[in-house]
Short mmCIF file of C-alpha atoms and ligand atoms in Angstrom, two decimals:
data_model
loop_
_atom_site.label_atom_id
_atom_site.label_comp_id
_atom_site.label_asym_id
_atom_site.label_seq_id
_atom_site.Cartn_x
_atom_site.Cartn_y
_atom_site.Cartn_z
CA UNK A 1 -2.80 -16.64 -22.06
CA UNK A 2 -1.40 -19.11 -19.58
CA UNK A 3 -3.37 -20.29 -16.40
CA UNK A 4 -2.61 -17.83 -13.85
CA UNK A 5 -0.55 -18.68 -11.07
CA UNK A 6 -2.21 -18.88 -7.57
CA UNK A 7 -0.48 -18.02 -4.73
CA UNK A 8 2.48 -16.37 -6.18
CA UNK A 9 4.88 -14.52 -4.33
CA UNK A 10 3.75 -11.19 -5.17
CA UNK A 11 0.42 -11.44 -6.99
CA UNK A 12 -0.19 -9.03 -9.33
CA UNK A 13 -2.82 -9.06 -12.43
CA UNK A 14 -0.67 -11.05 -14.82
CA UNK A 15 0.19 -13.68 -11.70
CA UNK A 16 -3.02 -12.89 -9.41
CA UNK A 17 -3.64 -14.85 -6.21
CA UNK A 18 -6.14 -17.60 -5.60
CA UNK A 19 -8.84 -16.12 -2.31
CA UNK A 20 -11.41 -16.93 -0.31
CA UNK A 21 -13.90 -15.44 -2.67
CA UNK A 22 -11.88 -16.03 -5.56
CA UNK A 23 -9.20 -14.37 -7.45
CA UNK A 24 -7.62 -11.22 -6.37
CA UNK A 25 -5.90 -9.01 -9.36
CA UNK A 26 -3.45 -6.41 -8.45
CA UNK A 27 -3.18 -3.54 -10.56
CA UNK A 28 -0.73 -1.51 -10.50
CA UNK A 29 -2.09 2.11 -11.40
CA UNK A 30 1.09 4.12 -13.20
CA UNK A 31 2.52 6.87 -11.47
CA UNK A 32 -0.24 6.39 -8.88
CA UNK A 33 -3.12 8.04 -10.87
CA UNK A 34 -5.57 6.90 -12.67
CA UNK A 35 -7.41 8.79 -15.55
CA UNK A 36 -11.54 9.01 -14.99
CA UNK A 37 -11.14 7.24 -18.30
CA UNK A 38 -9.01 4.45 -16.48
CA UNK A 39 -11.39 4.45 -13.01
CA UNK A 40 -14.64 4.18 -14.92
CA UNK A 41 -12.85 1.23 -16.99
CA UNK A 42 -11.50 -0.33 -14.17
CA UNK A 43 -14.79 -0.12 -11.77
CA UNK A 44 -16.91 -1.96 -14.92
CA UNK A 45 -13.95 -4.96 -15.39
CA UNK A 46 -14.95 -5.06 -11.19
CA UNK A 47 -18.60 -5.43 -11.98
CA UNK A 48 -18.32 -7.58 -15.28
CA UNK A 49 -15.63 -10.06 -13.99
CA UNK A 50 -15.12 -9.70 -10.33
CA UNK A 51 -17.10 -9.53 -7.53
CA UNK A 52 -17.64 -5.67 -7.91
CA UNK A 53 -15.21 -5.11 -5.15
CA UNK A 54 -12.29 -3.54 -5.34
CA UNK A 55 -9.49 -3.18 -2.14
CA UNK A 56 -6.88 -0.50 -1.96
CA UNK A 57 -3.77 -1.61 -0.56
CA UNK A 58 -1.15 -0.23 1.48
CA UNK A 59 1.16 0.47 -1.52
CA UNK A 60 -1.23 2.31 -3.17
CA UNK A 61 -2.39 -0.42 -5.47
CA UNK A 62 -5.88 -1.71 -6.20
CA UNK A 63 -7.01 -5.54 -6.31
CA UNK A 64 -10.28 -6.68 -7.95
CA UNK A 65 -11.90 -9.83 -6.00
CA UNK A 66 -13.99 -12.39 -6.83
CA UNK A 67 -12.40 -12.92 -10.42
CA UNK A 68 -12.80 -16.80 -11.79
CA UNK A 69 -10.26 -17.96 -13.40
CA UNK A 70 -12.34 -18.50 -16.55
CA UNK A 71 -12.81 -14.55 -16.69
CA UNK A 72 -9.38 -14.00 -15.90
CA UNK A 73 -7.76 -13.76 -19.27
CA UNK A 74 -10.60 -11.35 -20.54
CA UNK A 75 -10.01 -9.31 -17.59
CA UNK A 76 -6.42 -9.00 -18.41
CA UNK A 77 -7.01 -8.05 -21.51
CA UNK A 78 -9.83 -5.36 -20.68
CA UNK A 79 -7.00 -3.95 -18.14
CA UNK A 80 -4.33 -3.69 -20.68
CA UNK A 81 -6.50 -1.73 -23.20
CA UNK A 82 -7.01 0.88 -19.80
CA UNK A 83 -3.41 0.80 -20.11
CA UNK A 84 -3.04 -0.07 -16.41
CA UNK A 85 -1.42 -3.66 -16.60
CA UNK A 86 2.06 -4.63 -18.24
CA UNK A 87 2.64 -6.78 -21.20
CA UNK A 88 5.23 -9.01 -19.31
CA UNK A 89 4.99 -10.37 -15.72
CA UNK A 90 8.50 -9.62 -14.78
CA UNK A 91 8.25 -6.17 -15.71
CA UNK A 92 4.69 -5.95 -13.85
CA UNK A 93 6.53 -7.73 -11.06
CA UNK A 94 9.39 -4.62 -11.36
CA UNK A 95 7.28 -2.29 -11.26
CA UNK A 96 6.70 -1.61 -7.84
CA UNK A 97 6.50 2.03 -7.51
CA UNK A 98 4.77 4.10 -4.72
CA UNK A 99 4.47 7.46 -5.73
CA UNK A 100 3.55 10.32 -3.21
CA UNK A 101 0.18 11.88 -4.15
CA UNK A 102 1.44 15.57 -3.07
CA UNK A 103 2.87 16.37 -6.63
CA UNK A 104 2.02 19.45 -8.49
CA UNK A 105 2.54 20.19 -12.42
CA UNK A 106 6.30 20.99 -12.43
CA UNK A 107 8.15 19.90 -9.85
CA UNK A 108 10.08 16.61 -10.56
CA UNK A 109 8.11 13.77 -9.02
CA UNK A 110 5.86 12.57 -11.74
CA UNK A 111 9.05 12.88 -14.18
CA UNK A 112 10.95 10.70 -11.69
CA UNK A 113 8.54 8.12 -10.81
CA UNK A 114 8.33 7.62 -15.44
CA UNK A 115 11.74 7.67 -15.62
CA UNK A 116 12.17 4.69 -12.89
CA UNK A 117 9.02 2.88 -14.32
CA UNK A 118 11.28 3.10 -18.21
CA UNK A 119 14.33 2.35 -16.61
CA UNK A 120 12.18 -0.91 -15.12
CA UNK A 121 11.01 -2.10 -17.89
CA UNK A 122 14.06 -2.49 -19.46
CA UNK A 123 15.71 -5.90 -19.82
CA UNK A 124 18.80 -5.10 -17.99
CA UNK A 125 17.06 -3.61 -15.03
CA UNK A 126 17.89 -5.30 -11.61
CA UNK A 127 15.52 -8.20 -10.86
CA UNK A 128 15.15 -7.77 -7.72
CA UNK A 129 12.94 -10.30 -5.54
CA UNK A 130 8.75 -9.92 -5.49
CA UNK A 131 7.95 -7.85 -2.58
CA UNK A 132 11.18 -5.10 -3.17
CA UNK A 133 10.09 -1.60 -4.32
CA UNK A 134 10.74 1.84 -4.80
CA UNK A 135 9.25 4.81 -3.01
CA UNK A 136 9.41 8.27 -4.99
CA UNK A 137 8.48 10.66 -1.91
CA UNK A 138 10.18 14.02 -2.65
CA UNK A 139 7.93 16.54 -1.99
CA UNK A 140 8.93 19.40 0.29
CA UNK A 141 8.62 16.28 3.39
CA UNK A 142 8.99 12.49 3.08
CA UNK A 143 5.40 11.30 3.64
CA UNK A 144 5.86 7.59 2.93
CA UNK A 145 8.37 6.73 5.42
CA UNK A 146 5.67 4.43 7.03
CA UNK A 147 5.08 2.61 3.93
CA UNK A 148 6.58 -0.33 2.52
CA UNK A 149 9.70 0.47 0.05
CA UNK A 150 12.95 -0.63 0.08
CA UNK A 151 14.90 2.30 -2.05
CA UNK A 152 13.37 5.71 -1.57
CA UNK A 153 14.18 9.07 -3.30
CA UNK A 154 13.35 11.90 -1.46
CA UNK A 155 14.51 15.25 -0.26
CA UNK A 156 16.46 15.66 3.33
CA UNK A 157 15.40 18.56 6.15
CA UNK A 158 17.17 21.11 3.69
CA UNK A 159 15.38 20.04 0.63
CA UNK A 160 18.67 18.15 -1.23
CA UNK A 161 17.17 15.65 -3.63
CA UNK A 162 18.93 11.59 -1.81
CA UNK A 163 18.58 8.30 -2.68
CA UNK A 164 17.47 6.74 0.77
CA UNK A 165 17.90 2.87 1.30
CA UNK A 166 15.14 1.79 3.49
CA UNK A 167 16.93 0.92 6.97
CA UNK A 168 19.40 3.37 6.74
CA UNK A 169 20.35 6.76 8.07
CA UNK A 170 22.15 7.80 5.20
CA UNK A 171 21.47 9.35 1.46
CA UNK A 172 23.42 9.68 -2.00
CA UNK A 173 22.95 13.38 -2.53
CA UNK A 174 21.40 13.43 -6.45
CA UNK A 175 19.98 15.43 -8.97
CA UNK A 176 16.44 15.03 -10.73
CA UNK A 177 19.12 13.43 -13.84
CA UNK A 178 20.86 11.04 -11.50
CA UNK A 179 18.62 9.64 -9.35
CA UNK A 180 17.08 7.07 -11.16
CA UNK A 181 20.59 5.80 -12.70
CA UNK A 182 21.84 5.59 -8.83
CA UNK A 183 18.70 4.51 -7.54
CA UNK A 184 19.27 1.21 -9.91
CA UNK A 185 22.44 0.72 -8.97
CA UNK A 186 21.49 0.42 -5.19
CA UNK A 187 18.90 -2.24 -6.39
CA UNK A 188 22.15 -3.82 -8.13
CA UNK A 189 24.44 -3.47 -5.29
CA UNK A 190 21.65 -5.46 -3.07
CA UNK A 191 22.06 -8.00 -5.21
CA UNK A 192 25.23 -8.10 -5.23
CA UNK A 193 25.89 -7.91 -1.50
CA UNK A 194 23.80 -11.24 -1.04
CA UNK A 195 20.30 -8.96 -0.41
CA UNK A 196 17.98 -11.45 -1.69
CA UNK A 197 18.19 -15.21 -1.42
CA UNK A 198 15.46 -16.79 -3.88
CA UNK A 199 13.13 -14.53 -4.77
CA UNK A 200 13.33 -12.96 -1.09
CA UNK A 201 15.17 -10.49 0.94
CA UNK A 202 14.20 -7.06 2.03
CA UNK A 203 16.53 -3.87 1.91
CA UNK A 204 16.42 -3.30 5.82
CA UNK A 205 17.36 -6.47 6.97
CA UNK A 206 20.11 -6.32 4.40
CA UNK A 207 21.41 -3.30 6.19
CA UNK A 208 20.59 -4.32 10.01
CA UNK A 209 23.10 -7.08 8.95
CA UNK A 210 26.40 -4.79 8.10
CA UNK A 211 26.11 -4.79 5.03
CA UNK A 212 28.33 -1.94 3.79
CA UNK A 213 26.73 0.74 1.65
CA UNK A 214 29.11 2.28 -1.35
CA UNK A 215 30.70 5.81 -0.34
CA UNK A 216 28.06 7.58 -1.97
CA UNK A 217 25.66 6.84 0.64
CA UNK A 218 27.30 8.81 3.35
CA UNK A 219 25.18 11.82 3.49
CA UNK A 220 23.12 11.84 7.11
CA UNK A 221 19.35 11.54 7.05
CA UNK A 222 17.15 12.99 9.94
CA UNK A 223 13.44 11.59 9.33
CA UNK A 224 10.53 13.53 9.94
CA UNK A 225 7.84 12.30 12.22
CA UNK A 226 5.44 9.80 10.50
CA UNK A 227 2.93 11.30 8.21
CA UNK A 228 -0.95 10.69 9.17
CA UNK A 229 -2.83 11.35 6.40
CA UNK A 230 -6.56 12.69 7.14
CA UNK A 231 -9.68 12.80 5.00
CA UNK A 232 -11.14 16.02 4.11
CA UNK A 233 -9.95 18.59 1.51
CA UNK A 234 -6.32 19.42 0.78
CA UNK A 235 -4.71 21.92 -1.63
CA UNK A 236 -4.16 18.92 -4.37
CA UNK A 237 -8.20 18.15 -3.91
CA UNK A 238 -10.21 16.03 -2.01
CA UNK A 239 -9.14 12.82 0.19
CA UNK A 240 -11.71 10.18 0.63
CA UNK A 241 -11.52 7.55 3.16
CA UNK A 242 -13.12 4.08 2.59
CA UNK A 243 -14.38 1.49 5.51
CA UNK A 244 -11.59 -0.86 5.72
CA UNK A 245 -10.06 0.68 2.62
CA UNK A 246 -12.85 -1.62 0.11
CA UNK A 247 -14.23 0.67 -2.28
CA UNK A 248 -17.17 -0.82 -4.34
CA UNK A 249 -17.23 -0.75 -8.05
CA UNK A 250 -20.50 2.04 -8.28
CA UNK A 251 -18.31 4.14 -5.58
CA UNK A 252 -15.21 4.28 -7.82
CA UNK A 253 -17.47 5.11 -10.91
CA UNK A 254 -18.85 8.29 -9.01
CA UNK A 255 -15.68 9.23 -7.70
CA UNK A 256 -14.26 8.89 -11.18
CA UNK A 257 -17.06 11.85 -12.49
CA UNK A 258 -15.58 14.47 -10.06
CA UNK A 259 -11.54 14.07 -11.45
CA UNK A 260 -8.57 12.40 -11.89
CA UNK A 261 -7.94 9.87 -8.98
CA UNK A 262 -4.67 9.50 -7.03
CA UNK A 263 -3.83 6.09 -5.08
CA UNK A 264 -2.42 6.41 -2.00
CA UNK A 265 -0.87 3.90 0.77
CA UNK A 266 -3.40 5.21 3.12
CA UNK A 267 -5.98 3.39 1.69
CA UNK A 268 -7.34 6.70 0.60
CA UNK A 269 -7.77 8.09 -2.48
CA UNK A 270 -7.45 11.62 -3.73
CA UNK A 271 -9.58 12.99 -5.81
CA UNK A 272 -7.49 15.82 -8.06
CA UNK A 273 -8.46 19.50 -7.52
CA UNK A 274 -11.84 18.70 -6.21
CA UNK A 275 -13.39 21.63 -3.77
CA UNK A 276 -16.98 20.36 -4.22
CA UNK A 277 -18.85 18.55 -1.48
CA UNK A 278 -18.65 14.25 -2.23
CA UNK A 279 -22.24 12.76 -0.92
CA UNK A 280 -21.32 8.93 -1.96
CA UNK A 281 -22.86 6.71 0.75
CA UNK A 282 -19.96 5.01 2.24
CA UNK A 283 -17.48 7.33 1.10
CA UNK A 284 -16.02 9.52 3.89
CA UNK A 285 -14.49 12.84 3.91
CA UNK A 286 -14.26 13.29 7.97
CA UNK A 287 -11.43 11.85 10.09
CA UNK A 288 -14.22 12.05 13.02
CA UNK A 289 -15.87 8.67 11.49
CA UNK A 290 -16.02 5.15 13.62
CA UNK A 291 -15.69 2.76 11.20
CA UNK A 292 -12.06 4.20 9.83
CA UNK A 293 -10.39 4.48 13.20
CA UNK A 294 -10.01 0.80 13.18
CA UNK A 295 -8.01 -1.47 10.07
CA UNK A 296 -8.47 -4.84 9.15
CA UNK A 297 -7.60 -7.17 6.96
CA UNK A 298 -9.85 -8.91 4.53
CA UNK A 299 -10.64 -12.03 7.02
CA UNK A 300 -13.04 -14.90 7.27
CA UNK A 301 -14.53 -15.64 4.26
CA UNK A 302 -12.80 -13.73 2.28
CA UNK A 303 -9.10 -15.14 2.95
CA UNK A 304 -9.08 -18.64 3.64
CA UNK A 305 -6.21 -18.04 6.29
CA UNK A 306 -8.41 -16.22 8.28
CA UNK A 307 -9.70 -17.65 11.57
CA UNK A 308 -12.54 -15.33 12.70
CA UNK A 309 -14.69 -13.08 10.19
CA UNK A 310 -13.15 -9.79 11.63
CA UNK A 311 -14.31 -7.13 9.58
CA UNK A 312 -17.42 -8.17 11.45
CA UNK A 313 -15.58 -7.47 14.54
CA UNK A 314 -13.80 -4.26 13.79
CA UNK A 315 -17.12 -2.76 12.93
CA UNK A 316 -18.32 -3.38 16.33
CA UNK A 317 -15.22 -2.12 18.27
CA UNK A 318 -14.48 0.81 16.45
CA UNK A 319 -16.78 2.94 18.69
CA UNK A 320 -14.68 1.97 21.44
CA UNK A 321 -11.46 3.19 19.92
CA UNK A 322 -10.46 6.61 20.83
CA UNK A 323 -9.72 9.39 17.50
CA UNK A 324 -5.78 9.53 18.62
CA UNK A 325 -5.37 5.76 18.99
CA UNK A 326 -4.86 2.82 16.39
CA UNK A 327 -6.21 -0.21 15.85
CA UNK A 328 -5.74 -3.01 13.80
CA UNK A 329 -7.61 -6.40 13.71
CA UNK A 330 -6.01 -9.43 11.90
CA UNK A 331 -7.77 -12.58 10.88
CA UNK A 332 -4.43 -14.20 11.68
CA UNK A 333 -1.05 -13.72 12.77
CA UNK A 334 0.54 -13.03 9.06
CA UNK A 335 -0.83 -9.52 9.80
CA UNK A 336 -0.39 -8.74 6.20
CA UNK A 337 -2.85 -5.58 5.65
CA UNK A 338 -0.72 -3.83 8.45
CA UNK A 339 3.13 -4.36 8.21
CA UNK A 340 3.53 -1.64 10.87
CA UNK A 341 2.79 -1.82 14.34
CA UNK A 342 -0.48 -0.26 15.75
CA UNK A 343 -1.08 1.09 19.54
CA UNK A 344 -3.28 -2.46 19.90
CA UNK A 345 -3.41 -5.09 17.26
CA UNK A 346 -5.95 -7.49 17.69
CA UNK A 347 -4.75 -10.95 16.55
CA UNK A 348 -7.92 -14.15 15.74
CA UNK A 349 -7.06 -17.16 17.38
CA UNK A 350 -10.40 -19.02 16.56
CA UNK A 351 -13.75 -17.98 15.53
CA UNK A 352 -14.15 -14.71 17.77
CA UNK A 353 -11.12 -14.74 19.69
CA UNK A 354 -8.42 -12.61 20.26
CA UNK A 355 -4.49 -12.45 21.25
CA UNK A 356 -4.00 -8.46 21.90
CA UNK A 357 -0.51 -6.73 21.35
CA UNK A 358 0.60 -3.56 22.48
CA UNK A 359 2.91 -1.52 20.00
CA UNK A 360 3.24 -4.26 17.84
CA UNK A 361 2.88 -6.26 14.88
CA UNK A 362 0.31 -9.20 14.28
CA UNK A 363 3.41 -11.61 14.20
CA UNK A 364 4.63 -9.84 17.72
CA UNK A 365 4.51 -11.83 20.93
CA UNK A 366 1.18 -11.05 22.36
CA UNK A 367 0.81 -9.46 25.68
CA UNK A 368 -2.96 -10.50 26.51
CA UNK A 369 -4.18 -14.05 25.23
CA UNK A 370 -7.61 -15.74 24.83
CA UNK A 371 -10.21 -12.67 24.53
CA UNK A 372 -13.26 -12.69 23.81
CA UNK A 373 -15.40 -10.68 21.02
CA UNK A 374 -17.00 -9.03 24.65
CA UNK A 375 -13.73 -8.43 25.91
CA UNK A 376 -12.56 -5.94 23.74
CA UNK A 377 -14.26 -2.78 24.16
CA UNK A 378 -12.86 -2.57 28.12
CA UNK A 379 -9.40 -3.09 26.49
CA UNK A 380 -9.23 -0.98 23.63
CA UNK A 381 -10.90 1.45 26.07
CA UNK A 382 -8.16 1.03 28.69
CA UNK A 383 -5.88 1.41 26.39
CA UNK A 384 -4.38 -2.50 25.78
CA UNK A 385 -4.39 -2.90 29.42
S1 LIG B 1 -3.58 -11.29 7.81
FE1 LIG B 1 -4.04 -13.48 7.58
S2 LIG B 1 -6.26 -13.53 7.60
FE2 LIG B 1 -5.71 -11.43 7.18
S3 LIG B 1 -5.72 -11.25 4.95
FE3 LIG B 1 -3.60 -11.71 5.61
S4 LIG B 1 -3.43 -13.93 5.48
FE4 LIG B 1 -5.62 -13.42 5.46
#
């Protein structure tokens, strides 16, 4: 296998990105699930070759650290036999596929989300740049509006089956046959329409610039409120919540024993049909729990573009952050573990201090400069003021 490429565009586990603490592989679970089978493989390739830590990120994907490059090839390999890791990194880099964890056995999203993951694996599909994906959210309500995706199937206020592009207020109206077919040919009419440039370009900025949509897309969208996923017990199982969405490799084996996992871009995971109690230190089933009313990014020493070592941080303001408000701390202004904006985002300008911005992203202009680690609690508690 060839030498891995640090710092790609969009790392995954074929291309993985060079860290603070070492390598970081993306995998890519398919359809968003993994077998106990798959978890229990994938929690000892964390142990054997990484640092035994494992992230979940906001697309529902999960990243082993510490890897060396020497291990990296056997880890591959070990990942491929779990079946969770393409043969080919352009179709790993295609397959960028959030799937909503709300499915049941027969309704159509699992069918979907494998027909879209065949149709991009095949050599004709549209090559669209690194970070573009596909969101397969049609359960009775769109619940992934808030995460990244740039074409989304899902179903409108009266339950019609669209084709959403990401930035826009209108659908295609499709059936469970078509939408995959015209979800590709929105990828292809991006491209087409001068989307991406490189191996960049997002599909909302393609559309806040004009571009014009075929006639298809004409149906009207109303979105629902954002979705705010909770920990506790649902009707598909159990949702756990992990501190800074990090789960460790012995937490993932025990989940693994009590089902079937499902990713999710909550950095949550469900745990299929479970109904009994989980006791797993550092594994949370309550929404009414400190450390998870505050994100944060990896940080200081973890990502070497970090200025401050914030998880430190977030640990200590998160008991001044009230249960209805949200917080995120970034180790710099790239703000990548949050692409949306957060009541107060917390911004390191140096080792321990802070640029605050209300209703914003990291990258946002910030409206309070030069804090203190002391000075946060009194502004988080007065609400960014
Ligand atoms: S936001 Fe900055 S510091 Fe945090 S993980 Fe991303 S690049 Fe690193």
């Amino acid at each position: 296998m060839s030498a891995p490429i640090v710092k790609g565009w969009c790392p995954g586990a074929l291309r993985p990105m060079m860290s603070g603490d070492g390598l970081v592989v993306r995998i890519r679970p398919p359809l968003g699930r993994l077998s106990q089978k798959q978890a229990v493989g994938i929690a000892t390739a964390a142990e054997t070759f990484g640092n035994g830590l494992i992230d979940l990120s906001s697309r529902a994907n999960l990243q082993i650290r510490g890897v060396s490059e020497t291990d990296h090839a056997a880890l591959v390999t070990t990942l491929q036999g779990l079946g969770v890791v393409d043969g080919d990194p352009q179709i790993e880099a295609r397959r960028n596929v959030t799937v909503t964890p709300f499915w049941q056995d027969g309704d159509p999203i699992l069918g979907l989300a494998q027909s879209l993951q065949t149709a991009l694996a095949d050599d004709d599909a549209p090559q669209t740049p690194g970070k573009f994906g596909y969101a397969i959210d049609c359960g009775p309500t769109p619940v992934l509006t808030q995460t990244a995706a740039d074409i989304r199937i899902e179903r409108d206020a009266s339950g019609k089956l669209i084709v959403r592009p990401d930035g826009a207020m209108f659908g295609a109206v499709v059936t469970a046959e078509t939408a995959v077919p015209v979800a590709l040919d929105l990828a292809r009419w991006f491209l087409n329409t001068g989307g991406a440039s490189g191996n960049r370009g997002r599909m909302a900025r393609h559309i806040a610039t004009g571009a014009l949509l075929p006639s298809l897309f004409a149906h009207p969208v109303t979105l629902p409120d954002a979705f705010k996923a909770d920990p506790g017990q649902i009707n598909f199982g159990t949702m756990v919540a992990l501190e800074f969405g990090q789960i460790s490799a012995s937490q993932l084996a025990r989940l693994a024993d009590l089902g079937p996992l499902r990713m999710t871009p909550w950095r949550m995971i469900l745990v299929e049909n479970c109904t009994v109690p989980i006791n797993i230190d550092g594994v949370h089933t309550s929404a009414d729990t400190p450390c998870l009313r505050v994100s944060a990014c990896t940080g200081a020493p973890g990502c070497p573009q970090a200025l401050s070592p914030i998880r430190e941080t977030a640990r200590k303001i998160a008991p001044s952050v009230a249960t209805d408000q949200s917080v995120h701390i970034s180790g710099c202004s790239k703000g990548c573990a949050h692409p949306q904006s957060a009541d107060i985002t917390l911004v390191a300008t140096g080792t321990n201090t802070f640029n605050l911005i209300r209703n914003g992203l990291a990258s946002d202009q910030p409206d309070i400069t030069g804090l203190t680690l002391s000075d946060l609690p009194d502004h988080i508690k007065n609400r960014g003021i």
